[in-house]
PDB file of C-alpha atoms in Angstrom:
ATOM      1  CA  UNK M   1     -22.157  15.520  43.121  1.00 50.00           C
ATOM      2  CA  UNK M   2     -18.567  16.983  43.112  1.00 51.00           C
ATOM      3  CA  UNK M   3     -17.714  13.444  44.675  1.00 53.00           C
ATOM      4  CA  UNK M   4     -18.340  11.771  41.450  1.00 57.00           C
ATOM      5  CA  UNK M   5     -16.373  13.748  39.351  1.00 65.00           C
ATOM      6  CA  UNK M   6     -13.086  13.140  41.584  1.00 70.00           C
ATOM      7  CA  UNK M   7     -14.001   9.237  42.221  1.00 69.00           C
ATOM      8  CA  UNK M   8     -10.985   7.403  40.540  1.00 64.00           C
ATOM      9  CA  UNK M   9     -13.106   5.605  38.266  1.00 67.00           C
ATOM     10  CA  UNK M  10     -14.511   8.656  36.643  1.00 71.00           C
ATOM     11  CA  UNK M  11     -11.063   9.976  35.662  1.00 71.00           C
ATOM     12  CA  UNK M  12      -8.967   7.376  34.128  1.00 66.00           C
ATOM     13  CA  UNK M  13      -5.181   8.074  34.481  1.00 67.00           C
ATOM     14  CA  UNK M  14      -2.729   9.729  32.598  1.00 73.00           C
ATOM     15  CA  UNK M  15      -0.239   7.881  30.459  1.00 67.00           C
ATOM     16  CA  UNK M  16       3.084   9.221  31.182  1.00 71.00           C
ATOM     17  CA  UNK M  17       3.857   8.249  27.390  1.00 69.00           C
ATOM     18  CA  UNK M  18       1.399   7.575  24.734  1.00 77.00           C
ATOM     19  CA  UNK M  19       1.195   3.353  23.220  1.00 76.00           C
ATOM     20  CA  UNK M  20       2.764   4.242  20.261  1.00 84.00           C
ATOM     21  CA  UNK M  21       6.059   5.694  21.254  1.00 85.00           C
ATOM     22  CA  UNK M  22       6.185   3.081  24.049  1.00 86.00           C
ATOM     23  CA  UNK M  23       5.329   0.494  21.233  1.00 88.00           C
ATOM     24  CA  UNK M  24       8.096   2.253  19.083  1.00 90.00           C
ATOM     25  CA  UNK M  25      10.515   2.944  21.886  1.00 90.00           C
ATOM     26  CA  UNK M  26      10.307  -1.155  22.478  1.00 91.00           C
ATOM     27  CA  UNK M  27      10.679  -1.737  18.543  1.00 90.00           C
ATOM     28  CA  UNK M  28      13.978  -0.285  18.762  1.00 92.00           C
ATOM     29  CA  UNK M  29      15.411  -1.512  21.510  1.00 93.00           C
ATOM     30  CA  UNK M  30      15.036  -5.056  19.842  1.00 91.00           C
ATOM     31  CA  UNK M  31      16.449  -3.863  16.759  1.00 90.00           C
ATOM     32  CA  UNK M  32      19.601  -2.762  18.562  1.00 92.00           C
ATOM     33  CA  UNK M  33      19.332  -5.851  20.600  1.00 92.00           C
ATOM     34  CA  UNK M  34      19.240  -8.178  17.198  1.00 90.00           C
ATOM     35  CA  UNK M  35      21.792  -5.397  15.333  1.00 91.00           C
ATOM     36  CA  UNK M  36      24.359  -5.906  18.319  1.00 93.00           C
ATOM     37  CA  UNK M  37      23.608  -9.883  18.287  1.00 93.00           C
ATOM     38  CA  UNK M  38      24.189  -9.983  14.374  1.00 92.00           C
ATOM     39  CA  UNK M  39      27.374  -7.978  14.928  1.00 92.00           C
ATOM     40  CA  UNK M  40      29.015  -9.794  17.142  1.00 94.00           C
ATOM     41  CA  UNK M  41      28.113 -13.035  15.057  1.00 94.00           C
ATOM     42  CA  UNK M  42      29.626 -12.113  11.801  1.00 93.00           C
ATOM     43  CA  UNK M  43      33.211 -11.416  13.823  1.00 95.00           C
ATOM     44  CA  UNK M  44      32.889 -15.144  14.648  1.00 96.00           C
ATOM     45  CA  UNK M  45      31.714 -16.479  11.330  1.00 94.00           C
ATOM     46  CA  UNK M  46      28.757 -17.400   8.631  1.00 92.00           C
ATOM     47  CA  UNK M  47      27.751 -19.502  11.313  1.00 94.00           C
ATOM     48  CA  UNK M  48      27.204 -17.648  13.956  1.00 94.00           C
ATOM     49  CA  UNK M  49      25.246 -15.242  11.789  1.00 93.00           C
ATOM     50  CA  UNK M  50      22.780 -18.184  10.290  1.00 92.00           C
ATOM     51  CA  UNK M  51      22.310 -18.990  14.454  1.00 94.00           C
ATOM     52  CA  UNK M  52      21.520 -15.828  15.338  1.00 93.00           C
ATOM     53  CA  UNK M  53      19.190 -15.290  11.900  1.00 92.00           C
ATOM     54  CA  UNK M  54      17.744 -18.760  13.179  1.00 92.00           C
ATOM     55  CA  UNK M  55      16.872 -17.719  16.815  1.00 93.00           C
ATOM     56  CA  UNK M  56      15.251 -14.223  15.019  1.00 91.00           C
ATOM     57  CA  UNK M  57      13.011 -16.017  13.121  1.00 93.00           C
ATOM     58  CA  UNK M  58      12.068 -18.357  15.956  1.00 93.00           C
ATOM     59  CA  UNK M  59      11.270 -15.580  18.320  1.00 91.00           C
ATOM     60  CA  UNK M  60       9.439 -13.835  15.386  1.00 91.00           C
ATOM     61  CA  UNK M  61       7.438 -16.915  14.535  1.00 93.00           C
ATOM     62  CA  UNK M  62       6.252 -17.371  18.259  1.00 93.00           C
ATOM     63  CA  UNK M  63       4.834 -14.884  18.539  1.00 91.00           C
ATOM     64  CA  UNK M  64       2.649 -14.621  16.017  1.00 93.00           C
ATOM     65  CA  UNK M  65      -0.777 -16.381  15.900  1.00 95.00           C
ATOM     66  CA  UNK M  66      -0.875 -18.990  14.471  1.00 94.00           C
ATOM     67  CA  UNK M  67      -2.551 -18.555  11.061  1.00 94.00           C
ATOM     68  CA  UNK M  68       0.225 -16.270   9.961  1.00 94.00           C
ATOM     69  CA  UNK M  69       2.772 -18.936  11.724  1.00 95.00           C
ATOM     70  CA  UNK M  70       1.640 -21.267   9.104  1.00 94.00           C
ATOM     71  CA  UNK M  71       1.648 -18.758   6.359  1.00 95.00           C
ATOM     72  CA  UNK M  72       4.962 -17.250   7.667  1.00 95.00           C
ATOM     73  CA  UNK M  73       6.070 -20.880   8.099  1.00 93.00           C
ATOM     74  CA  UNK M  74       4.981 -21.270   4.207  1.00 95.00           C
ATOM     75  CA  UNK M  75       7.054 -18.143   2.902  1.00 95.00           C
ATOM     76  CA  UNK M  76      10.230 -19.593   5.191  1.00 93.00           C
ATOM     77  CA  UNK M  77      10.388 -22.214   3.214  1.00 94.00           C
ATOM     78  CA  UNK M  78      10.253 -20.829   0.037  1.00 95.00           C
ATOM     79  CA  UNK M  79      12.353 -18.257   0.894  1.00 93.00           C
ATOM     80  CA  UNK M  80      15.158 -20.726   1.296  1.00 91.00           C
ATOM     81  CA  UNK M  81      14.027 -23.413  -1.265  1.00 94.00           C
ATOM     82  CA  UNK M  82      15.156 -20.104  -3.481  1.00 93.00           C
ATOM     83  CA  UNK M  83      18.342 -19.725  -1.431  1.00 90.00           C
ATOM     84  CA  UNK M  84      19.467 -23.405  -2.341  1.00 91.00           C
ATOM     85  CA  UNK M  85      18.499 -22.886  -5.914  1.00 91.00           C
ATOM     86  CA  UNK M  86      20.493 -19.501  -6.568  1.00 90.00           C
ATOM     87  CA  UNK M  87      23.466 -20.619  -4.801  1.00 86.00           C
ATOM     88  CA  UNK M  88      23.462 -24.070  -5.777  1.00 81.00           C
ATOM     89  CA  UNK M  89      24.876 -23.136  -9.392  1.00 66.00           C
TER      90      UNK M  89
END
């Protein structure tokens, strides 16, 4: 009986950190990641920065499912319909 309580199976392993602060831990490392991409671009220009904004919102948009692609897709676009109209006064 003793055997069952040691078998691997009945005692699941130990995280060495729990999901969230892993999940967290990896949410901030893309943050810098993206902060130091945006950085660099505005030294080189607006264009550079609307690139890097560009390939943001791509990576952003893949990976989410794709119901709220199409919404996100949706919002996007309105988002800078109401760009060109403010700025095209």
């Amino acid at each position: 009986m003793s055997d069952m309580q040691t078998a691997p199976w009945n005692n699941p392993p130990q995280r060495q950190k729990p999901l969230k602060r892993k999940r967290a831990e990896k949410q901030a490392r893309q943050a810098e990641h993206w902060g130091r991409r945006l950085e660099d671009a505005r030294k080189q220009g607006s264009d550079a920065v609307a690139e890097v904004t560009f390939d943001r919102l791509r990576s952003v948009l893949e990976k989410l499912p794709q119901e709220a692609r199409d919404r996100a897709y949706e919002a996007v676009t309105a988002a800078l319909e109401n760009i060109r109209e403010t700025h095209a006064q």
